[in-house]
Amino acid sequence: MPDSPAGFARPAAPAVVGDPISGIDTPALIIDLEVFESNLALMREQAARAGVRLRAHAKTHKSVDIARLQIERGGACGICCQKVSEAEVMVAGGIRDVLVSNQVVGPARVRRLARLAHQARILVCVDDPANVDDLAAAARAEGVRLECLVEIDVGMHRCGVMPGAPALALARRVLAHDCLRLAGLQAYHGRAQHIYEFEARQSAIGNAIALTRETVALFAEHGIDCEIVGGAGTGSYPMEAASGVYNELQCGSYVFMDADYRRVLDAENRPGGLFASSLFVLASVVSTAVAGQATCDAGLKALAVDSGPPRVHGRDELDVLGVADEHTILADRGRTLQVLDRLWLVPGHCDPTCNLYDWYVGVRGGRVEAVWPVSARGCLV
Amino acid sequence: MPDSPAGFARPAAPAVVGDPISGIDTPALIIDLEVFESNLALMREQAARAGVRLRAHAKTHKSVDIARLQIERGGACGICCQKVSEAEVMVAGGIRDVLVSNQVVGPARVRRLARLAHQARILVCVDDPANVDDLAAAARAEGVRLECLVEIDVGMHRCGVMPGAPALALARRVLAHDCLRLAGLQAYHGRAQHIYEFEARQSAIGNAIALTRETVALFAEHGIDCEIVGGAGTGSYPMEAASGVYNELQCGSYVFMDADYRRVLDAENRPGGLFASSLFVLASVVSTAVAGQATCDAGLKALAVDSGPPRVHGRDELDVLGVADEHTILADRGRTLQVLDRLWLVPGHCDPTCNLYDWYVGVRGGRVEAVWPVSARGCLV
């Protein structure tokens, strides 16, 4: 089976460094570099002020270039990713401290994970004793050490053992293997990030913190230290950072923001939150033939809609009527738009939107300053 | 700017020809080749029986290999696609009759379209007089002829001029250019494909047929012949095929089917429709730590959810509780599932699901028979 069948190159980048913004082909995934850098700096300061580490989540951007900037300029101690194949891309790109914040199961996948530990510090979440044994066997076979975080279910009900005694039992299973290291706890409540009502979100995270605190205390009673107590995301990190229990934040979306996190932070009445939108889908109007509407060239292939449709940046009066495979349809009652007019769309959800693209186009001062591959796009396994 | 920065290869295929199905890495996009070939044959027969052409829509699959099979074995006269960059991939792969069933605007994109006409018959939809002139200028500059379908809005309200006189005026604009050919009308009602109630769908398509019939008659009165009157999709094609007006069907999803089209055809009480599901996302359970649940390794990066969550093939009792970025969470009250168990998920919407993958894995008789690239994945412009 050929690796690159005829006609199977990556799609070409929609711009070249130095192009004016008007020269970018659409739809394109744009980063406003000024805002992006400001977001990087703000999170670095937030973590430093709280005295916790930042392990930035690369699932948001899937980009080696951005992961490097998070470490070199954004204060991150390392990164998280969600899949072994993503970790392989990140390690190949020079990242030397990677947590796969997920369960890695199956002999082939576990073996691939262990191989990475020759080149980088590799951590992984566990919630199953048999999986712990599999990881140990793979680490032993490779002659490496894998580090494990015992994942506890602090309210998300997706993965993770129950806090308290079940977590302790699993920690002991990890400790029983010389080629594994128990690095601590994973206690992430992803669903709580997206609760719009501040009190409800505070309550959910408060509960997660309490369960985590009890488990850390139980571990301490049994002489087990947690170097890492990790979790938190852009929608909740101030609470975990102030908890005195969590010591590693796993925020990802802060670099870009999206329409859904904007709703979360607006509802909280944090003044716009700290972070501004740096990620846009640049689209062009392709038809105004239907009266009172404009149709643009970015649809489901260019925008994830699982968290709602995009909003039109700076044009709040343009309602989104629908998102089809290749089009977003806008109400334009004032007939202000013409064919080839450009729109800056803020995606509803940044992570799966970025996974639709092969390239980021970084802009500053009206010009293209960077073209970065979405290096781990499509890394599913 | 390097075309292939370090670490930026396509993700590896999840299987090799000859592997047993159990050897496929997950999540993977699977085609059941028996069902797929049956779907191909059924649509060929349907079109032949109705005396209409099939111009299969490649937006569903984005695959040169499948487009070729649709032409060589599935009775298609050519294909449709939605973007110039998709057409480029299809023409490079040897397809010689391509309709871009969409508006192609902007000088660079129009020029790329015209260049393709050196190698293949290229048709495009138009709904704007200035765009017609741009297409003519590009065709003239390239020394080629582009063929145009005047798109009329028959109820979808996305693109297209009004039927009747406005369509006639635009047709005359096309006819005014020697380097353009007026090939006919595009009259597609995509939204109607997904109306679950049969009577409502029938009414919407009936209206589209009436508007198209009037426009064809008006053209005839003015001595303008429509070689092609195109439209229709998997959810409605028997109506257009029987209309006596449409002569080219643009069905795409019939090759795969998906959970949403299944709902459409079930509601109609066509016995399962004619087409069966040939497309699956093969997923593995990665965690059963949360009581009464199983979490598998295919989430928003592996399944488009714009038309609802996936269903679990053959396991209707497993309700989908949620689809997160990397996980689908299932209720498993009977605790029937274990880590590494495999599930065959039927995606809610096939087109954007296929766009998430780099590879199709075709299976037959328990083994991998084909590994096809999703050759036009990510072709956005």
mmCIF file of N, CA and C in Angstrom, chain A residues 127-244:
data_model
loop_
_atom_site.group_PDB
_atom_site.id
_atom_site.type_symbol
_atom_site.label_atom_id
_atom_site.label_comp_id
_atom_site.label_asym_id
_atom_site.label_seq_id
_atom_site.Cartn_x
_atom_site.Cartn_y
_atom_site.Cartn_z
ATOM 1 N N ASP A 127 -7.462 4.169 34.481
ATOM 2 C CA ASP A 127 -8.654 3.949 35.310
ATOM 3 C C ASP A 127 -9.036 2.466 35.356
ATOM 4 N N ASP A 128 -8.074 1.597 34.988
ATOM 5 C CA ASP A 128 -8.390 0.174 34.872
ATOM 6 C C ASP A 128 -7.155 -0.647 35.254
ATOM 7 N N PRO A 129 -7.300 -1.577 36.194
ATOM 8 C CA PRO A 129 -6.117 -2.324 36.649
ATOM 9 C C PRO A 129 -5.448 -3.149 35.553
ATOM 10 N N ALA A 130 -6.238 -3.758 34.685
ATOM 11 C CA ALA A 130 -5.627 -4.563 33.613
ATOM 12 C C ALA A 130 -4.814 -3.674 32.677
ATOM 13 N N ASN A 131 -5.316 -2.470 32.430
ATOM 14 C CA ASN A 131 -4.586 -1.525 31.592
ATOM 15 C C ASN A 131 -3.268 -1.122 32.256
ATOM 16 N N VAL A 132 -3.276 -0.967 33.574
ATOM 17 C CA VAL A 132 -2.033 -0.659 34.301
ATOM 18 C C VAL A 132 -1.003 -1.760 34.044
ATOM 19 N N ASP A 133 -1.457 -3.004 34.128
ATOM 20 C CA ASP A 133 -0.534 -4.124 33.900
ATOM 21 C C ASP A 133 -0.012 -4.125 32.457
ATOM 22 N N ASP A 134 -0.889 -3.811 31.515
ATOM 23 C CA ASP A 134 -0.462 -3.746 30.106
ATOM 24 C C ASP A 134 0.587 -2.652 29.900
ATOM 25 N N LEU A 135 0.365 -1.505 30.515
ATOM 26 C CA LEU A 135 1.340 -0.412 30.393
ATOM 27 C C LEU A 135 2.680 -0.835 30.986
ATOM 28 N N ALA A 136 2.616 -1.509 32.114
ATOM 29 C CA ALA A 136 3.858 -1.961 32.759
ATOM 30 C C ALA A 136 4.604 -2.950 31.866
ATOM 31 N N ALA A 137 3.856 -3.863 31.280
ATOM 32 C CA ALA A 137 4.505 -4.862 30.416
ATOM 33 C C ALA A 137 5.174 -4.187 29.224
ATOM 34 N N ALA A 138 4.494 -3.218 28.646
ATOM 35 C CA ALA A 138 5.066 -2.520 27.483
ATOM 36 C C ALA A 138 6.291 -1.708 27.899
ATOM 37 N N ALA A 139 6.213 -1.046 29.041
ATOM 38 C CA ALA A 139 7.354 -0.256 29.514
ATOM 39 C C ALA A 139 8.550 -1.169 29.774
ATOM 40 N N ARG A 140 8.282 -2.310 30.380
ATOM 41 C CA ARG A 140 9.356 -3.264 30.673
ATOM 42 C C ARG A 140 9.993 -3.750 29.369
ATOM 43 N N ALA A 141 9.149 -4.080 28.404
ATOM 44 C CA ALA A 141 9.664 -4.591 27.126
ATOM 45 C C ALA A 141 10.526 -3.550 26.425
ATOM 46 N N GLU A 142 10.156 -2.293 26.569
ATOM 47 C CA GLU A 142 10.914 -1.219 25.915
ATOM 48 C C GLU A 142 12.096 -0.745 26.760
ATOM 49 N N GLY A 143 12.123 -1.145 28.009
ATOM 50 C CA GLY A 143 13.172 -0.646 28.898
ATOM 51 C C GLY A 143 13.011 0.821 29.238
ATOM 52 N N VAL A 144 11.774 1.260 29.402
ATOM 53 C CA VAL A 144 11.503 2.671 29.735
ATOM 54 C C VAL A 144 10.631 2.714 30.990
ATOM 55 N N ARG A 145 10.397 3.917 31.473
ATOM 56 C CA ARG A 145 9.466 4.111 32.564
ATOM 57 C C ARG A 145 8.329 5.002 32.081
ATOM 58 N N LEU A 146 7.112 4.571 32.301
ATOM 59 C CA LEU A 146 5.939 5.393 32.008
ATOM 60 C C LEU A 146 5.396 5.946 33.322
ATOM 61 N N GLU A 147 4.892 7.166 33.257
ATOM 62 C CA GLU A 147 4.322 7.783 34.461
ATOM 63 C C GLU A 147 2.804 7.782 34.343
ATOM 64 N N CYS A 148 2.155 7.435 35.433
ATOM 65 C CA CYS A 148 0.696 7.305 35.409
ATOM 66 C C CYS A 148 0.037 8.323 36.334
ATOM 67 N N LEU A 149 -1.058 8.886 35.859
ATOM 68 C CA LEU A 149 -1.974 9.629 36.714
ATOM 69 C C LEU A 149 -3.214 8.769 36.892
ATOM 70 N N VAL A 150 -3.591 8.525 38.105
ATOM 71 C CA VAL A 150 -4.854 7.827 38.354
ATOM 72 C C VAL A 150 -5.980 8.818 38.072
ATOM 73 N N GLU A 151 -6.813 8.479 37.081
ATOM 74 C CA GLU A 151 -7.910 9.387 36.766
ATOM 75 C C GLU A 151 -9.085 9.081 37.672
ATOM 76 N N ILE A 152 -9.618 10.135 38.297
ATOM 77 C CA ILE A 152 -10.824 9.970 39.121
ATOM 78 C C ILE A 152 -11.974 10.717 38.472
ATOM 79 N N ASP A 153 -13.157 10.136 38.624
ATOM 80 C CA ASP A 153 -14.363 10.748 38.060
ATOM 81 C C ASP A 153 -14.878 11.770 39.066
ATOM 82 N N VAL A 154 -14.649 13.043 38.767
ATOM 83 C CA VAL A 154 -15.059 14.100 39.702
ATOM 84 C C VAL A 154 -16.340 14.782 39.229
ATOM 85 N N GLY A 155 -17.130 14.057 38.411
ATOM 86 C CA GLY A 155 -18.435 14.596 38.028
ATOM 87 C C GLY A 155 -18.709 14.580 36.538
ATOM 88 N N MET A 156 -17.688 14.282 35.719
ATOM 89 C CA MET A 156 -17.902 14.307 34.269
ATOM 90 C C MET A 156 -18.535 13.003 33.792
ATOM 91 N N HIS A 157 -18.307 11.912 34.547
ATOM 92 C CA HIS A 157 -18.889 10.613 34.195
ATOM 93 C C HIS A 157 -18.517 10.190 32.776
ATOM 94 N N ARG A 158 -17.243 10.215 32.483
ATOM 95 C CA ARG A 158 -16.773 9.759 31.168
ATOM 96 C C ARG A 158 -15.746 8.648 31.358
ATOM 97 N N CYS A 159 -14.654 8.979 32.026
ATOM 98 C CA CYS A 159 -13.643 7.991 32.374
ATOM 99 C C CYS A 159 -13.275 8.269 33.828
ATOM 100 N N GLY A 160 -12.501 7.377 34.424
ATOM 101 C CA GLY A 160 -12.023 7.624 35.781
ATOM 102 C C GLY A 160 -12.691 6.735 36.808
ATOM 103 N N VAL A 161 -11.867 6.239 37.752
ATOM 104 C CA VAL A 161 -12.421 5.469 38.866
ATOM 105 C C VAL A 161 -13.038 6.431 39.870
ATOM 106 N N MET A 162 -13.795 5.889 40.808
ATOM 107 C CA MET A 162 -14.377 6.725 41.847
ATOM 108 C C MET A 162 -13.257 7.277 42.731
ATOM 109 N N PRO A 163 -13.432 8.505 43.204
ATOM 110 C CA PRO A 163 -12.451 9.063 44.141
ATOM 111 C C PRO A 163 -12.392 8.209 45.413
ATOM 112 N N GLY A 164 -11.359 8.440 46.207
ATOM 113 C CA GLY A 164 -11.256 7.729 47.483
ATOM 114 C C GLY A 164 -10.665 6.342 47.315
ATOM 115 N N ALA A 165 -11.253 5.360 47.987
ATOM 116 C CA ALA A 165 -10.679 4.014 48.062
ATOM 117 C C ALA A 165 -10.402 3.377 46.697
ATOM 118 N N PRO A 166 -11.348 3.482 45.705
ATOM 119 C CA PRO A 166 -11.028 2.875 44.396
ATOM 120 C C PRO A 166 -9.785 3.497 43.757
ATOM 121 N N ALA A 167 -9.615 4.797 43.949
ATOM 122 C CA ALA A 167 -8.425 5.460 43.399
ATOM 123 C C ALA A 167 -7.164 4.954 44.104
ATOM 124 N N LEU A 168 -7.267 4.791 45.411
ATOM 125 C CA LEU A 168 -6.120 4.286 46.177
ATOM 126 C C LEU A 168 -5.735 2.882 45.710
ATOM 127 N N ALA A 169 -6.741 2.047 45.492
ATOM 128 C CA ALA A 169 -6.453 0.681 45.033
ATOM 129 C C ALA A 169 -5.724 0.696 43.694
ATOM 130 N N LEU A 170 -6.176 1.580 42.805
ATOM 131 C CA LEU A 170 -5.532 1.638 41.490
ATOM 132 C C LEU A 170 -4.113 2.210 41.609
ATOM 133 N N ALA A 171 -3.939 3.182 42.500
ATOM 134 C CA ALA A 171 -2.596 3.745 42.718
ATOM 135 C C ALA A 171 -1.634 2.646 43.181
ATOM 136 N N ARG A 172 -2.132 1.784 44.035
ATOM 137 C CA ARG A 172 -1.273 0.696 44.520
ATOM 138 C C ARG A 172 -0.911 -0.264 43.393
ATOM 139 N N ARG A 173 -1.838 -0.457 42.509
ATOM 140 C CA ARG A 173 -1.539 -1.296 41.342
ATOM 141 C C ARG A 173 -0.398 -0.674 40.531
ATOM 142 N N VAL A 174 -0.433 0.636 40.364
ATOM 143 C CA VAL A 174 0.656 1.314 39.650
ATOM 144 C C VAL A 174 1.972 1.142 40.426
ATOM 145 N N LEU A 175 1.896 1.360 41.727
ATOM 146 C CA LEU A 175 3.108 1.303 42.560
ATOM 147 C C LEU A 175 3.729 -0.089 42.584
ATOM 148 N N ALA A 176 2.942 -1.082 42.269
ATOM 149 C CA ALA A 176 3.448 -2.463 42.284
ATOM 150 C C ALA A 176 4.391 -2.751 41.122
ATOM 151 N N HIS A 177 4.445 -1.837 40.145
ATOM 152 C CA HIS A 177 5.279 -2.071 38.961
ATOM 153 C C HIS A 177 6.491 -1.140 38.977
ATOM 154 N N ASP A 178 7.679 -1.713 38.943
ATOM 155 C CA ASP A 178 8.901 -0.910 38.957
ATOM 156 C C ASP A 178 9.010 0.016 37.750
ATOM 157 N N CYS A 179 8.489 -0.409 36.625
ATOM 158 C CA CYS A 179 8.683 0.369 35.400
ATOM 159 C C CYS A 179 7.559 1.389 35.191
ATOM 160 N N LEU A 180 6.697 1.522 36.167
ATOM 161 C CA LEU A 180 5.729 2.619 36.166
ATOM 162 C C LEU A 180 6.059 3.552 37.330
ATOM 163 N N ARG A 181 5.725 4.806 37.156
ATOM 164 C CA ARG A 181 5.835 5.752 38.263
ATOM 165 C C ARG A 181 4.458 6.354 38.496
ATOM 166 N N LEU A 182 4.035 6.409 39.735
ATOM 167 C CA LEU A 182 2.768 7.071 40.053
ATOM 168 C C LEU A 182 3.042 8.567 40.174
ATOM 169 N N ALA A 183 2.589 9.311 39.173
ATOM 170 C CA ALA A 183 2.881 10.745 39.158
ATOM 171 C C ALA A 183 1.803 11.551 39.867
ATOM 172 N N GLY A 184 0.623 10.973 40.078
ATOM 173 C CA GLY A 184 -0.403 11.725 40.795
ATOM 174 C C GLY A 184 -1.800 11.418 40.306
ATOM 175 N N LEU A 185 -2.619 12.453 40.293
ATOM 176 C CA LEU A 185 -4.042 12.313 39.996
ATOM 177 C C LEU A 185 -4.452 13.171 38.803
ATOM 178 N N GLN A 186 -5.364 12.627 38.014
ATOM 179 C CA GLN A 186 -6.053 13.397 36.974
ATOM 180 C C GLN A 186 -7.475 13.590 37.458
ATOM 181 N N ALA A 187 -7.911 14.854 37.536
ATOM 182 C CA ALA A 187 -9.235 15.152 38.106
ATOM 183 C C ALA A 187 -9.876 16.271 37.290
ATOM 184 N N TYR A 188 -10.260 15.919 36.074
ATOM 185 C CA TYR A 188 -10.761 16.913 35.113
ATOM 186 C C TYR A 188 -12.272 16.813 35.007
ATOM 187 N N HIS A 189 -12.916 17.949 35.063
ATOM 188 C CA HIS A 189 -14.375 17.986 34.894
ATOM 189 C C HIS A 189 -14.681 18.824 33.654
ATOM 190 N N GLY A 190 -14.570 18.176 32.499
ATOM 191 C CA GLY A 190 -14.708 18.900 31.241
ATOM 192 C C GLY A 190 -16.086 19.489 31.044
ATOM 193 N N ARG A 191 -17.092 18.743 31.477
ATOM 194 C CA ARG A 191 -18.459 19.214 31.225
ATOM 195 C C ARG A 191 -18.729 20.526 31.970
ATOM 196 N N ALA A 192 -18.137 20.653 33.166
ATOM 197 C CA ALA A 192 -18.375 21.853 33.978
ATOM 198 C C ALA A 192 -17.845 23.107 33.292
ATOM 199 N N GLN A 193 -16.831 22.952 32.432
ATOM 200 C CA GLN A 193 -16.273 24.120 31.720
ATOM 201 C C GLN A 193 -17.342 24.878 30.941
ATOM 202 N N HIS A 194 -18.360 24.158 30.529
ATOM 203 C CA HIS A 194 -19.317 24.740 29.578
ATOM 204 C C HIS A 194 -20.676 25.023 30.207
ATOM 205 N N ILE A 195 -20.745 25.010 31.541
ATOM 206 C CA ILE A 195 -21.983 25.418 32.229
ATOM 207 C C ILE A 195 -22.008 26.948 32.230
ATOM 208 N N TYR A 196 -23.062 27.511 31.608
ATOM 209 C CA TYR A 196 -23.080 28.969 31.461
ATOM 210 C C TYR A 196 -23.303 29.688 32.798
ATOM 211 N N GLU A 197 -24.162 29.135 33.663
ATOM 212 C CA GLU A 197 -24.492 29.833 34.913
ATOM 213 C C GLU A 197 -23.306 29.703 35.872
ATOM 214 N N PHE A 198 -22.828 30.852 36.337
ATOM 215 C CA PHE A 198 -21.621 30.848 37.153
ATOM 216 C C PHE A 198 -21.789 30.024 38.427
ATOM 217 N N GLU A 199 -22.939 30.190 39.096
ATOM 218 C CA GLU A 199 -23.119 29.484 40.372
ATOM 219 C C GLU A 199 -23.112 27.971 40.151
ATOM 220 N N ALA A 200 -23.783 27.533 39.081
ATOM 221 C CA ALA A 200 -23.834 26.093 38.814
ATOM 222 C C ALA A 200 -22.444 25.561 38.469
ATOM 223 N N ARG A 201 -21.702 26.367 37.725
ATOM 224 C CA ARG A 201 -20.348 25.940 37.364
ATOM 225 C C ARG A 201 -19.464 25.889 38.610
ATOM 226 N N GLN A 202 -19.599 26.933 39.453
ATOM 227 C CA GLN A 202 -18.830 27.000 40.688
ATOM 228 C C GLN A 202 -19.144 25.793 41.584
ATOM 229 N N SER A 203 -20.413 25.428 41.599
ATOM 230 C CA SER A 203 -20.826 24.301 42.429
ATOM 231 C C SER A 203 -20.227 22.994 41.914
ATOM 232 N N ALA A 204 -20.275 22.806 40.589
ATOM 233 C CA ALA A 204 -19.734 21.571 40.001
ATOM 234 C C ALA A 204 -18.230 21.477 40.236
ATOM 235 N N ILE A 205 -17.537 22.576 40.035
ATOM 236 C CA ILE A 205 -16.085 22.558 40.240
ATOM 237 C C ILE A 205 -15.757 22.446 41.731
ATOM 238 N N GLY A 206 -16.570 23.091 42.553
ATOM 239 C CA GLY A 206 -16.368 22.971 44.001
ATOM 240 C C GLY A 206 -16.453 21.522 44.445
ATOM 241 N N ASN A 207 -17.403 20.805 43.881
ATOM 242 C CA ASN A 207 -17.554 19.393 44.202
ATOM 243 C C ASN A 207 -16.343 18.591 43.714
ATOM 244 N N ALA A 208 -15.884 18.915 42.507
ATOM 245 C CA ALA A 208 -14.699 18.232 41.961
ATOM 246 C C ALA A 208 -13.486 18.484 42.855
ATOM 247 N N ILE A 209 -13.341 19.719 43.315
ATOM 248 C CA ILE A 209 -12.204 20.053 44.187
ATOM 249 C C ILE A 209 -12.293 19.272 45.496
ATOM 250 N N ALA A 210 -13.498 19.191 46.062
ATOM 251 C CA ALA A 210 -13.663 18.478 47.339
ATOM 252 C C ALA A 210 -13.301 17.000 47.189
ATOM 253 N N LEU A 211 -13.777 16.381 46.099
ATOM 254 C CA LEU A 211 -13.474 14.958 45.872
ATOM 255 C C LEU A 211 -11.980 14.746 45.668
ATOM 256 N N THR A 212 -11.358 15.681 44.969
ATOM 257 C CA THR A 212 -9.920 15.579 44.718
ATOM 258 C C THR A 212 -9.143 15.758 46.021
ATOM 259 N N ARG A 213 -9.572 16.738 46.812
ATOM 260 C CA ARG A 213 -8.897 16.994 48.092
ATOM 261 C C ARG A 213 -8.951 15.746 48.994
ATOM 262 N N GLU A 214 -10.124 15.122 49.050
ATOM 263 C CA GLU A 214 -10.268 13.923 49.886
ATOM 264 C C GLU A 214 -9.353 12.798 49.410
ATOM 265 N N THR A 215 -9.252 12.689 48.085
ATOM 266 C CA THR A 215 -8.434 11.600 47.540
ATOM 267 C C THR A 215 -6.949 11.860 47.776
ATOM 268 N N VAL A 216 -6.536 13.099 47.603
ATOM 269 C CA VAL A 216 -5.137 13.454 47.888
ATOM 270 C C VAL A 216 -4.820 13.175 49.360
ATOM 271 N N ALA A 217 -5.763 13.510 50.220
ATOM 272 C CA ALA A 217 -5.547 13.290 51.657
ATOM 273 C C ALA A 217 -5.452 11.799 51.966
ATOM 274 N N LEU A 218 -6.325 11.027 51.332
ATOM 275 C CA LEU A 218 -6.290 9.574 51.540
ATOM 276 C C LEU A 218 -4.954 8.992 51.074
ATOM 277 N N PHE A 219 -4.510 9.448 49.904
ATOM 278 C CA PHE A 219 -3.207 8.993 49.409
ATOM 279 C C PHE A 219 -2.117 9.351 50.432
ATOM 280 N N ALA A 220 -2.159 10.568 50.972
ATOM 281 C CA ALA A 220 -1.129 11.022 51.922
ATOM 282 C C ALA A 220 -1.142 10.160 53.174
ATOM 283 N N GLU A 221 -2.351 9.824 53.627
ATOM 284 C CA GLU A 221 -2.449 8.948 54.807
ATOM 285 C C GLU A 221 -1.720 7.631 54.583
ATOM 286 N N HIS A 222 -1.708 7.216 53.321
ATOM 287 C CA HIS A 222 -1.042 5.950 53.002
ATOM 288 C C HIS A 222 0.360 6.164 52.442
ATOM 289 N N GLY A 223 0.876 7.353 52.679
ATOM 290 C CA GLY A 223 2.261 7.624 52.303
ATOM 291 C C GLY A 223 2.486 7.806 50.813
ATOM 292 N N ILE A 224 1.429 8.119 50.089
ATOM 293 C CA ILE A 224 1.562 8.277 48.637
ATOM 294 C C ILE A 224 1.477 9.762 48.299
ATOM 295 N N ASP A 225 2.548 10.255 47.730
ATOM 296 C CA ASP A 225 2.618 11.670 47.364
ATOM 297 C C ASP A 225 2.149 11.854 45.921
ATOM 298 N N CYS A 226 1.443 12.945 45.665
ATOM 299 C CA CYS A 226 1.009 13.272 44.300
ATOM 300 C C CYS A 226 1.843 14.435 43.791
ATOM 301 N N GLU A 227 2.819 14.144 42.965
ATOM 302 C CA GLU A 227 3.578 15.248 42.370
ATOM 303 C C GLU A 227 2.640 16.123 41.550
ATOM 304 N N ILE A 228 1.751 15.474 40.813
ATOM 305 C CA ILE A 228 0.820 16.205 39.936
ATOM 306 C C ILE A 228 -0.607 15.952 40.403
ATOM 307 N N VAL A 229 -1.344 17.039 40.580
ATOM 308 C CA VAL A 229 -2.802 16.946 40.699
ATOM 309 C C VAL A 229 -3.332 17.845 39.592
ATOM 310 N N GLY A 230 -3.782 17.209 38.519
ATOM 311 C CA GLY A 230 -4.040 17.955 37.286
ATOM 312 C C GLY A 230 -5.493 17.973 36.894
ATOM 313 N N GLY A 231 -5.850 19.019 36.171
ATOM 314 C CA GLY A 231 -7.204 19.170 35.644
ATOM 315 C C GLY A 231 -7.411 20.617 35.265
ATOM 316 N N ALA A 232 -8.671 21.040 35.209
ATOM 317 C CA ALA A 232 -9.060 22.428 34.947
ATOM 318 C C ALA A 232 -8.996 22.760 33.453
ATOM 319 N N GLY A 233 -9.818 23.703 33.079
ATOM 320 C CA GLY A 233 -9.835 24.193 31.710
ATOM 321 C C GLY A 233 -10.140 25.675 31.705
ATOM 322 N N THR A 234 -10.254 26.219 30.525
ATOM 323 C CA THR A 234 -10.409 27.663 30.368
ATOM 324 C C THR A 234 -11.657 28.188 31.075
ATOM 325 N N GLY A 235 -12.689 27.347 31.171
ATOM 326 C CA GLY A 235 -13.944 27.807 31.772
ATOM 327 C C GLY A 235 -13.942 27.822 33.287
ATOM 328 N N SER A 236 -12.928 27.239 33.915
ATOM 329 C CA SER A 236 -12.994 27.108 35.376
ATOM 330 C C SER A 236 -11.670 27.301 36.099
ATOM 331 N N TYR A 237 -10.558 27.447 35.379
ATOM 332 C CA TYR A 237 -9.236 27.326 36.003
ATOM 333 C C TYR A 237 -8.999 28.229 37.222
ATOM 334 N N PRO A 238 -9.620 29.428 37.337
ATOM 335 C CA PRO A 238 -9.320 30.217 38.544
ATOM 336 C C PRO A 238 -9.711 29.477 39.829
ATOM 337 N N MET A 239 -10.778 28.658 39.722
ATOM 338 C CA MET A 239 -11.213 27.928 40.922
ATOM 339 C C MET A 239 -10.217 26.833 41.286
ATOM 340 N N GLU A 240 -9.827 26.030 40.311
ATOM 341 C CA GLU A 240 -8.860 24.976 40.612
ATOM 342 C C GLU A 240 -7.525 25.585 41.051
ATOM 343 N N ALA A 241 -7.124 26.686 40.405
ATOM 344 C CA ALA A 241 -5.832 27.298 40.733
ATOM 345 C C ALA A 241 -5.812 27.792 42.178
ATOM 346 N N ALA A 242 -6.973 28.234 42.659
ATOM 347 C CA ALA A 242 -7.052 28.777 44.024
ATOM 348 C C ALA A 242 -7.358 27.706 45.062
ATOM 349 N N SER A 243 -7.522 26.469 44.616
ATOM 350 C CA SER A 243 -8.021 25.419 45.520
ATOM 351 C C SER A 243 -7.002 24.965 46.548
ATOM 352 N N GLY A 244 -5.726 25.171 46.255
ATOM 353 C CA GLY A 244 -4.699 24.615 47.126
ATOM 354 C C GLY A 244 -4.506 23.114 46.948
#
